[in-house]
Structures are given as structure tokens and as C-alpha cells.
Amino acid sequence: MININLNYEGTMMTEIPRPTSRDQFRIAIICALAVEAEAVEAIFDEYYDGDGNSFGQDPSDDNVYVNGRIGNHYVVLIYMAGMGKCKAMTTTQHLKWSYPQVQLALLVGVCGGVPYRKDGPDIFLGDVLVSDRIVQWDIGTCLPTAFVHKNGRQNVQGRPCHRMESFLAKVKAPHERRRVESIMAEQLEIVQQSLGKESAAYPGVDQDCLYPPGHLHQHRDFRPCGKCRSCRGCEEGNICPEALISTCDELGCSDYAQSCRTRPAGELYSTPKPALHLGPIASGDTVLLSGHARDQLAAKTGVIGIEMEGIGLWGNTSCVVIKAVADYADCHKTKQWQRYAAASAASCTKALLLEYTTGPPQVYPVEEKAVHDRDVQVALTHPRLPFQSGRDPFAKIARVSTLTGISDTIKMVDALYISSSLWFNFSIAALAFVLGYMYASLGARLVEALAIGCDWSYAS
């Protein structure tokens, strides 16, 4: 089967063959929520699994994978078993067992956003945030009146791998960012069509409500819950459990929304395109539902968003967080924007991967495809591979040949045979030398004994 692919500019690309092993995958995409993974699946150009995971995985690996291709990249998608840094850490550890050659993990999904940046444009719901570093924000000191975040160098995690860091520096340039945003907008339409236009549609400018940090999601005097008057649950700055599961319309919060935020020209009464923002992102195990805490954290660390899994990935692999804003990390948080935000994050991921290159190259030019196929055929029929004994080193290489490059396997076998032949010849030569030395010594002693015997007989 011949695959003809077009790049984003519309010109013909080189053919991209199906990978032969898990070791050819360099990029992993990790999603904590099903709605996030569903959006990511919509950006795959090709799936390799068919009826199941044809590449297999390590027996100790409990992850669930989807193997495929996005642009020129072989990509493995991982469904996390839950949210939080511990789940993320376990997921990446298992990933390394089955896909040891993965160089970059992309954490794709939804997050809370900081509406106002210190040194950049405002952030709106649906905009996409891309991390250039991760700040662990839930480590600090709990005082009687507040939680003091420990803002030390040890809590700011390392940057992405050098190649990705250089690529993100390029994307930060205004003209390059606008070009990526244009690709994002086109990819977003494709994702929305795949998911269903209505399910992942833009909720509307009037639904992008930002409330003052001090405005709590609680019952008002004119809309009591029936219990608050006796339990005082929504008085003195508190929020009762009933209010937490109520909508802003039910509580009358909408009357206080800052809906007239400054938007780019032409976007106030139309469907805005998601903007791309690059900067530090806060990560921790706590769901942040406080406008005051959000603004204090942003003022102290400069973060542009808050999420829960990124900090768990850094210990095992280089990571970039790509998440779209689904709420403002305050107590008015809802899930209304989740599906659209997930689609925006997936479209940004596709746009970035179309521009990003990994090494070593994963693409075979068409004229080299015949040579590659011939190598595979030769490897499968190589006379030195079909050994069955578990103790035979060549049998082990034969089993490993499906996990490594085929041509490299042939070279390994040939090298081992040459090495074995040299050792065999050296051993024979050494044995001959030892035997020769022994025979020479024995002969010398025999001659000496005969000479002594002759001298004795003459003396008699």
C-alpha cells in the first residue's frame, strides 16, 4: 500500500512507512481526561493498531496506548488512569518501559487560566497555553491566615529538551506565532467536524465570564438555599455545599461578571480564534478555585495557567504542557468550556507537530523505500537468525530484531560472528602455542636425560 501525503503547504511529501517497532516512536501525548484524549485522536493522520495494540508492551506496563502518526511523527497516545502528579509519574514510568526511545512527552488537555498577564496580552477562555517551564505551586507553608508558596529554584522544573526549547523560542516570535495560530484555526475546524460541530462548538463570547477575585460563588440574601440562614454556610466569606453544585445563573453571579473585557478588533461579536500563549505554567495536586490565590500566584511566579499533571512528568522525560483554558481557576469553575478547550488544545498540538522535527529522521524518501523493504526481507530470511536455543546469543538477537532496526540487527549478527571467529582462531592459536611449548619442554628434558644416561654408561 502506497501512502501519498501532503504537507501543510500542499506539496508532496516523502512516503512515511508503517513503523516496525516501538523503538521508532519519539513522541508521546498524554491525556488525563477522556474528553481530552477524544480530541487528540481526531488529529491523528493514521492509526497503526487496527483491532488492538499490534506493537505490544512490556508485561509490567499497565498503560493503554493508541499508536499512530501525526504529520511526519510516529506518536503514541496514552490514556491516564486519573488526574494528578502521582498518576502522571506512574504513567510516564510505565511508558519508558515499553517505549524507551520516546524523547518528548506532550501533556495535552484543559487547564485554568490567568486572565491578565504581566507582560503579554489578556488570556480568554479557549486560548491555548504552552509551557516553557513548570512551577510546582502546592509546596509551601500553611499559616493561620494563608498558604505561602515556596518560590525557590528547586520548585521550578527544567526546561524542555534543547530541540523543543529552540523550537518554542522560534514560535515566540510574533510573526511565527501568528502563523501557528492560523494553522490552529484551520485544524480546529477539522477537529470540530470530527467530534461533532455542536459538541465542540465555541460556547459564545457572552459565556466568557470573568468575575472579580473577591466575588464568591455563593447564595445571596435574595436567593437563599433554604439551609444557609440556619447553618450560615454562605456568610462570612464561606461557600456552602449546595452553592458549589449550583450554576452562576441560579446564584445570580452573572450580574457581577466583567463581560466587557477588551478583545482584539472584530472579535467582540464574532467567533474568536484561539490565541497561543507561551510561558510558565503552575502544576500541583490541588484544584485551585480562588481568584485571589490565582492572582497572587501569578504575581509571584509569572505563571499563565494552572494544571495538575505536568510536575509528575518531569522526573522521567522531557515534557511540554499544551492546554487550553477551560476556566479562570476561581470558584465559578464549570465544565461548559471543556470540550471546546480540549479541541483547541488538540488543534494547537497538531499545528506544532506539523512544524516540529525530531532526530533521528523518521521519514524514508520514496526512492529509499525499496532499499528499506529489501533490508526487511533479507532480515526476515537471514540464515543466521533462526536459532531456537535460549542460551544461544544469536537467538536473543533474533528475538530483539523486531524491536530494533532490521539493518542494525544484521550488522550486530555479522559483527558477533566476526568477533566469535576471531576469538575461536585466537583460542586455537593459544592452544597450539601451549601444546608446542609443552612438547618442546618434554623433548628437551628427554634429550637431557638421554645425554646423562650416555655419560653414565661411558663412566662405567
PDB file of C-alpha atoms in Angstrom, residues 167-382:
ATOM      1  CA  PHE A 167      11.552  25.486  18.536  1.00  0.00           C
ATOM      2  CA  LEU A 168       9.410  27.242  21.166  1.00  0.00           C
ATOM      3  CA  ALA A 169      11.767  30.223  21.101  1.00  0.00           C
ATOM      4  CA  LYS A 170      11.050  30.467  17.385  1.00  0.00           C
ATOM      5  CA  VAL A 171       7.287  30.262  17.973  1.00  0.00           C
ATOM      6  CA  LYS A 172       7.507  33.159  20.452  1.00  0.00           C
ATOM      7  CA  ALA A 173       8.380  35.497  17.578  1.00  0.00           C
ATOM      8  CA  PRO A 174       5.195  37.492  16.763  1.00  0.00           C
ATOM      9  CA  HIS A 175       5.072  36.637  13.056  1.00  0.00           C
ATOM     10  CA  GLU A 176       5.726  32.943  13.735  1.00  0.00           C
ATOM     11  CA  ARG A 177       3.115  32.824  16.486  1.00  0.00           C
ATOM     12  CA  ARG A 178       0.520  34.367  14.166  1.00  0.00           C
ATOM     13  CA  ARG A 179       1.336  31.767  11.525  1.00  0.00           C
ATOM     14  CA  VAL A 180       0.910  28.912  14.029  1.00  0.00           C
ATOM     15  CA  GLU A 181      -2.369  30.450  15.218  1.00  0.00           C
ATOM     16  CA  SER A 182      -3.597  30.449  11.620  1.00  0.00           C
ATOM     17  CA  ILE A 183      -2.806  26.728  11.327  1.00  0.00           C
ATOM     18  CA  MET A 184      -4.501  26.167  14.695  1.00  0.00           C
ATOM     19  CA  ALA A 185      -7.710  27.785  13.448  1.00  0.00           C
ATOM     20  CA  GLU A 186      -7.826  25.545  10.382  1.00  0.00           C
ATOM     21  CA  GLN A 187      -7.063  22.420  12.405  1.00  0.00           C
ATOM     22  CA  LEU A 188      -9.728  23.389  14.959  1.00  0.00           C
ATOM     23  CA  GLU A 189     -12.402  23.268  12.262  1.00  0.00           C
ATOM     24  CA  ILE A 190     -11.239  19.766  11.302  1.00  0.00           C
ATOM     25  CA  VAL A 191     -11.318  18.600  14.930  1.00  0.00           C
ATOM     26  CA  GLN A 192     -14.772  20.095  15.468  1.00  0.00           C
ATOM     27  CA  GLN A 193     -16.106  18.330  12.382  1.00  0.00           C
ATOM     28  CA  SER A 194     -14.635  15.046  13.606  1.00  0.00           C
ATOM     29  CA  LEU A 195     -16.083  15.413  17.113  1.00  0.00           C
ATOM     30  CA  GLY A 196     -19.374  16.894  16.005  1.00  0.00           C
ATOM     31  CA  LYS A 197     -19.761  20.585  15.345  1.00  0.00           C
ATOM     32  CA  GLU A 198     -22.239  21.121  18.162  1.00  0.00           C
ATOM     33  CA  SER A 199     -20.413  19.167  20.875  1.00  0.00           C
ATOM     34  CA  ALA A 200     -17.124  21.051  20.436  1.00  0.00           C
ATOM     35  CA  ALA A 201     -18.585  24.382  19.314  1.00  0.00           C
ATOM     36  CA  TYR A 202     -17.496  27.747  20.693  1.00  0.00           C
ATOM     37  CA  PRO A 203     -19.886  28.497  23.613  1.00  0.00           C
ATOM     38  CA  GLY A 204     -20.098  32.203  22.797  1.00  0.00           C
ATOM     39  CA  VAL A 205     -18.467  35.477  23.785  1.00  0.00           C
ATOM     40  CA  ASP A 206     -21.259  36.195  26.264  1.00  0.00           C
ATOM     41  CA  GLN A 207     -20.405  32.946  28.107  1.00  0.00           C
ATOM     42  CA  ASP A 208     -16.800  34.037  28.730  1.00  0.00           C
ATOM     43  CA  CYS A 209     -17.487  35.478  32.169  1.00  0.00           C
ATOM     44  CA  LEU A 210     -14.720  36.762  34.425  1.00  0.00           C
ATOM     45  CA  TYR A 211     -15.665  37.712  37.980  1.00  0.00           C
ATOM     46  CA  PRO A 212     -13.812  39.982  40.416  1.00  0.00           C
ATOM     47  CA  PRO A 213     -11.447  37.912  42.594  1.00  0.00           C
ATOM     48  CA  GLY A 214     -13.440  38.727  45.717  1.00  0.00           C
ATOM     49  CA  HIS A 215     -16.809  37.766  44.262  1.00  0.00           C
ATOM     50  CA  LEU A 216     -17.612  34.319  45.657  1.00  0.00           C
ATOM     51  CA  HIS A 217     -19.846  31.658  44.165  1.00  0.00           C
ATOM     52  CA  GLN A 218     -22.386  31.678  46.988  1.00  0.00           C
ATOM     53  CA  HIS A 219     -26.040  32.309  47.808  1.00  0.00           C
ATOM     54  CA  ARG A 220     -27.202  35.900  48.123  1.00  0.00           C
ATOM     55  CA  ASP A 221     -29.750  37.217  50.584  1.00  0.00           C
ATOM     56  CA  PHE A 222     -32.396  37.342  47.871  1.00  0.00           C
ATOM     57  CA  ARG A 223     -31.717  33.773  46.703  1.00  0.00           C
ATOM     58  CA  PRO A 224     -31.240  31.617  49.833  1.00  0.00           C
ATOM     59  CA  CYS A 225     -30.729  27.878  49.556  1.00  0.00           C
ATOM     60  CA  GLY A 226     -33.129  27.146  52.394  1.00  0.00           C
ATOM     61  CA  LYS A 227     -30.368  25.971  54.718  1.00  0.00           C
ATOM     62  CA  CYS A 228     -27.929  28.869  54.757  1.00  0.00           C
ATOM     63  CA  ARG A 229     -29.970  31.008  57.132  1.00  0.00           C
ATOM     64  CA  SER A 230     -29.605  28.355  59.827  1.00  0.00           C
ATOM     65  CA  CYS A 231     -26.119  26.990  59.061  1.00  0.00           C
ATOM     66  CA  ARG A 232     -24.652  30.346  57.937  1.00  0.00           C
ATOM     67  CA  GLY A 233     -22.905  28.377  55.161  1.00  0.00           C
ATOM     68  CA  CYS A 234     -22.747  31.285  52.714  1.00  0.00           C
ATOM     69  CA  GLU A 235     -21.940  34.009  55.210  1.00  0.00           C
ATOM     70  CA  GLU A 236     -18.613  35.419  56.350  1.00  0.00           C
ATOM     71  CA  GLY A 237     -16.837  34.520  53.111  1.00  0.00           C
ATOM     72  CA  ASN A 238     -17.882  30.861  53.062  1.00  0.00           C
ATOM     73  CA  ILE A 239     -19.481  28.736  50.345  1.00  0.00           C
ATOM     74  CA  CYS A 240     -21.983  26.076  51.318  1.00  0.00           C
ATOM     75  CA  PRO A 241     -22.045  22.636  49.604  1.00  0.00           C
ATOM     76  CA  GLU A 242     -25.353  23.477  47.934  1.00  0.00           C
ATOM     77  CA  ALA A 243     -23.815  26.540  46.296  1.00  0.00           C
ATOM     78  CA  LEU A 244     -20.883  24.526  44.941  1.00  0.00           C
ATOM     79  CA  ILE A 245     -23.215  22.450  42.771  1.00  0.00           C
ATOM     80  CA  SER A 246     -25.333  25.413  41.667  1.00  0.00           C
ATOM     81  CA  THR A 247     -24.829  27.427  38.477  1.00  0.00           C
ATOM     82  CA  CYS A 248     -23.882  31.074  38.351  1.00  0.00           C
ATOM     83  CA  ASP A 249     -27.303  31.897  36.896  1.00  0.00           C
ATOM     84  CA  GLU A 250     -29.015  30.191  39.827  1.00  0.00           C
ATOM     85  CA  LEU A 251     -26.917  32.170  42.313  1.00  0.00           C
ATOM     86  CA  GLY A 252     -27.096  35.475  40.467  1.00  0.00           C
ATOM     87  CA  CYS A 253     -23.337  35.667  39.864  1.00  0.00           C
ATOM     88  CA  SER A 254     -23.822  36.800  36.265  1.00  0.00           C
ATOM     89  CA  ASP A 255     -24.855  40.254  37.471  1.00  0.00           C
ATOM     90  CA  TYR A 256     -21.282  40.803  38.664  1.00  0.00           C
ATOM     91  CA  ALA A 257     -19.390  39.409  35.657  1.00  0.00           C
ATOM     92  CA  GLN A 258     -16.760  41.536  33.927  1.00  0.00           C
ATOM     93  CA  SER A 259     -18.090  40.668  30.477  1.00  0.00           C
ATOM     94  CA  CYS A 260     -16.793  43.798  28.738  1.00  0.00           C
ATOM     95  CA  ARG A 261     -13.158  42.761  28.524  1.00  0.00           C
ATOM     96  CA  THR A 262     -11.021  44.192  25.746  1.00  0.00           C
ATOM     97  CA  ARG A 263     -10.835  41.792  22.807  1.00  0.00           C
ATOM     98  CA  PRO A 264      -8.955  42.099  19.507  1.00  0.00           C
ATOM     99  CA  ALA A 265     -10.747  44.148  16.868  1.00  0.00           C
ATOM    100  CA  GLY A 266     -13.520  42.267  15.100  1.00  0.00           C
ATOM    101  CA  GLU A 267     -13.857  39.512  17.720  1.00  0.00           C
ATOM    102  CA  LEU A 268     -16.400  41.041  20.077  1.00  0.00           C
ATOM    103  CA  TYR A 269     -19.442  39.919  18.066  1.00  0.00           C
ATOM    104  CA  SER A 270     -17.915  37.035  16.083  1.00  0.00           C
ATOM    105  CA  THR A 271     -16.398  33.665  16.923  1.00  0.00           C
ATOM    106  CA  PRO A 272     -12.861  34.428  18.143  1.00  0.00           C
ATOM    107  CA  LYS A 273      -9.955  32.283  17.052  1.00  0.00           C
ATOM    108  CA  PRO A 274      -7.991  30.726  19.932  1.00  0.00           C
ATOM    109  CA  ALA A 275      -4.804  32.614  20.725  1.00  0.00           C
ATOM    110  CA  LEU A 276      -1.470  30.990  21.574  1.00  0.00           C
ATOM    111  CA  HIS A 277       0.367  31.987  24.771  1.00  0.00           C
ATOM    112  CA  LEU A 278       3.797  30.702  25.824  1.00  0.00           C
ATOM    113  CA  GLY A 279       5.118  30.956  29.365  1.00  0.00           C
ATOM    114  CA  PRO A 280       5.488  29.211  32.735  1.00  0.00           C
ATOM    115  CA  ILE A 281       2.597  27.035  33.916  1.00  0.00           C
ATOM    116  CA  ALA A 282       1.881  26.137  37.546  1.00  0.00           C
ATOM    117  CA  SER A 283       1.317  22.494  38.429  1.00  0.00           C
ATOM    118  CA  GLY A 284       0.170  20.788  41.611  1.00  0.00           C
ATOM    119  CA  ASP A 285      -2.223  18.242  43.069  1.00  0.00           C
ATOM    120  CA  THR A 286      -4.716  20.844  44.294  1.00  0.00           C
ATOM    121  CA  VAL A 287      -7.658  22.134  42.260  1.00  0.00           C
ATOM    122  CA  LEU A 288      -7.402  25.917  42.516  1.00  0.00           C
ATOM    123  CA  LEU A 289     -10.804  27.607  42.976  1.00  0.00           C
ATOM    124  CA  SER A 290      -9.782  31.028  44.244  1.00  0.00           C
ATOM    125  CA  GLY A 291      -9.419  34.203  42.230  1.00  0.00           C
ATOM    126  CA  HIS A 292      -7.320  35.834  44.955  1.00  0.00           C
ATOM    127  CA  ALA A 293      -4.940  32.850  45.218  1.00  0.00           C
ATOM    128  CA  ARG A 294      -4.693  32.707  41.406  1.00  0.00           C
ATOM    129  CA  ASP A 295      -3.716  36.358  41.103  1.00  0.00           C
ATOM    130  CA  GLN A 296      -1.233  36.148  43.989  1.00  0.00           C
ATOM    131  CA  LEU A 297       0.422  33.090  42.444  1.00  0.00           C
ATOM    132  CA  ALA A 298       0.631  34.769  39.038  1.00  0.00           C
ATOM    133  CA  ALA A 299       2.088  37.949  40.530  1.00  0.00           C
ATOM    134  CA  LYS A 300       4.740  35.987  42.414  1.00  0.00           C
ATOM    135  CA  THR A 301       5.772  33.437  39.769  1.00  0.00           C
ATOM    136  CA  GLY A 302       4.599  34.879  36.448  1.00  0.00           C
ATOM    137  CA  VAL A 303       2.607  31.754  35.540  1.00  0.00           C
ATOM    138  CA  ILE A 304      -0.072  31.991  32.856  1.00  0.00           C
ATOM    139  CA  GLY A 305      -2.086  28.892  33.823  1.00  0.00           C
ATOM    140  CA  ILE A 306      -2.648  26.212  36.457  1.00  0.00           C
ATOM    141  CA  GLU A 307      -2.945  22.450  35.901  1.00  0.00           C
ATOM    142  CA  MET A 308      -2.379  19.191  37.821  1.00  0.00           C
ATOM    143  CA  GLU A 309      -0.190  16.688  35.915  1.00  0.00           C
ATOM    144  CA  GLY A 310       2.837  18.431  34.404  1.00  0.00           C
ATOM    145  CA  ILE A 311       5.002  18.286  37.510  1.00  0.00           C
ATOM    146  CA  GLY A 312       4.684  14.489  37.569  1.00  0.00           C
ATOM    147  CA  LEU A 313       6.179  14.053  34.100  1.00  0.00           C
ATOM    148  CA  TRP A 314       9.471  15.876  34.519  1.00  0.00           C
ATOM    149  CA  GLY A 315      11.213  13.188  36.537  1.00  0.00           C
ATOM    150  CA  ASN A 316      11.040  10.656  33.700  1.00  0.00           C
ATOM    151  CA  THR A 317      11.078  12.546  30.411  1.00  0.00           C
ATOM    152  CA  SER A 318      11.233  15.958  28.783  1.00  0.00           C
ATOM    153  CA  CYS A 319       7.752  17.452  28.796  1.00  0.00           C
ATOM    154  CA  VAL A 320       5.761  20.316  27.287  1.00  0.00           C
ATOM    155  CA  VAL A 321       2.292  21.212  28.557  1.00  0.00           C
ATOM    156  CA  ILE A 322      -0.203  22.176  25.836  1.00  0.00           C
ATOM    157  CA  LYS A 323      -3.504  23.020  27.499  1.00  0.00           C
ATOM    158  CA  ALA A 324      -6.400  25.291  26.624  1.00  0.00           C
ATOM    159  CA  VAL A 325      -8.177  27.485  29.150  1.00  0.00           C
ATOM    160  CA  ALA A 326     -11.499  25.986  30.277  1.00  0.00           C
ATOM    161  CA  ASP A 327     -11.971  28.207  33.365  1.00  0.00           C
ATOM    162  CA  TYR A 328     -10.287  31.010  35.284  1.00  0.00           C
ATOM    163  CA  ALA A 329      -9.253  28.875  38.295  1.00  0.00           C
ATOM    164  CA  ASP A 330     -11.836  30.547  40.536  1.00  0.00           C
ATOM    165  CA  CYS A 331     -14.868  29.304  42.427  1.00  0.00           C
ATOM    166  CA  HIS A 332     -17.098  29.910  39.383  1.00  0.00           C
ATOM    167  CA  LYS A 333     -15.465  26.996  37.555  1.00  0.00           C
ATOM    168  CA  THR A 334     -17.772  24.965  35.271  1.00  0.00           C
ATOM    169  CA  LYS A 335     -17.332  22.313  32.575  1.00  0.00           C
ATOM    170  CA  GLN A 336     -19.131  24.335  29.909  1.00  0.00           C
ATOM    171  CA  TRP A 337     -15.905  25.148  28.051  1.00  0.00           C
ATOM    172  CA  GLN A 338     -14.143  21.786  28.431  1.00  0.00           C
ATOM    173  CA  ARG A 339     -14.969  20.239  25.048  1.00  0.00           C
ATOM    174  CA  TYR A 340     -14.135  23.377  23.097  1.00  0.00           C
ATOM    175  CA  ALA A 341     -10.931  23.877  25.097  1.00  0.00           C
ATOM    176  CA  ALA A 342      -9.904  20.248  24.521  1.00  0.00           C
ATOM    177  CA  ALA A 343     -10.444  20.714  20.779  1.00  0.00           C
ATOM    178  CA  SER A 344      -8.371  23.926  20.844  1.00  0.00           C
ATOM    179  CA  ALA A 345      -5.500  22.191  22.654  1.00  0.00           C
ATOM    180  CA  ALA A 346      -5.567  19.299  20.174  1.00  0.00           C
ATOM    181  CA  SER A 347      -5.530  21.681  17.201  1.00  0.00           C
ATOM    182  CA  CYS A 348      -2.532  23.514  18.676  1.00  0.00           C
ATOM    183  CA  THR A 349      -0.742  20.198  19.185  1.00  0.00           C
ATOM    184  CA  LYS A 350      -1.297  19.310  15.525  1.00  0.00           C
ATOM    185  CA  ALA A 351      -0.104  22.746  14.380  1.00  0.00           C
ATOM    186  CA  LEU A 352       3.096  22.499  16.433  1.00  0.00           C
ATOM    187  CA  LEU A 353       3.870  18.925  15.344  1.00  0.00           C
ATOM    188  CA  LEU A 354       3.461  19.889  11.686  1.00  0.00           C
ATOM    189  CA  GLU A 355       6.293  22.386  12.209  1.00  0.00           C
ATOM    190  CA  TYR A 356       8.473  20.436  14.649  1.00  0.00           C
ATOM    191  CA  THR A 357      11.196  17.987  13.621  1.00  0.00           C
ATOM    192  CA  THR A 358      12.769  15.244  15.713  1.00  0.00           C
ATOM    193  CA  GLY A 359      16.000  13.339  15.321  1.00  0.00           C
ATOM    194  CA  PRO A 360      16.976  10.918  14.006  1.00  0.00           C
ATOM    195  CA  PRO A 361      14.705  11.390  10.971  1.00  0.00           C
ATOM    196  CA  GLN A 362      11.712   9.078  10.846  1.00  0.00           C
ATOM    197  CA  VAL A 363      10.798   9.644   7.191  1.00  0.00           C
ATOM    198  CA  TYR A 364      12.050   7.448   4.331  1.00  0.00           C
ATOM    199  CA  PRO A 365      12.315   9.103   0.909  1.00  0.00           C
ATOM    200  CA  VAL A 366      10.335   7.246  -1.755  1.00  0.00           C
ATOM    201  CA  GLU A 367      13.433   6.189  -3.671  1.00  0.00           C
ATOM    202  CA  GLU A 368      14.905   4.664  -0.499  1.00  0.00           C
ATOM    203  CA  LYS A 369      11.747   2.731   0.369  1.00  0.00           C
ATOM    204  CA  ALA A 370      12.717  -0.185  -1.892  1.00  0.00           C
ATOM    205  CA  VAL A 371      16.077  -0.437  -0.138  1.00  0.00           C
ATOM    206  CA  HIS A 372      14.350  -0.398   3.261  1.00  0.00           C
ATOM    207  CA  ASP A 373      11.884  -3.118   2.209  1.00  0.00           C
ATOM    208  CA  ARG A 374      14.729  -5.220   0.843  1.00  0.00           C
ATOM    209  CA  ASP A 375      16.557  -4.905   4.167  1.00  0.00           C
ATOM    210  CA  VAL A 376      13.454  -6.077   5.987  1.00  0.00           C
ATOM    211  CA  GLN A 377      13.022  -9.057   3.666  1.00  0.00           C
ATOM    212  CA  VAL A 378      16.690 -10.002   3.965  1.00  0.00           C
ATOM    213  CA  ALA A 379      16.478  -9.707   7.734  1.00  0.00           C
ATOM    214  CA  LEU A 380      13.467 -11.980   7.932  1.00  0.00           C
ATOM    215  CA  THR A 381      15.219 -14.662   5.862  1.00  0.00           C
ATOM    216  CA  HIS A 382      18.716 -14.139   7.210  1.00  0.00           C
TER     217      HIS A 382
END
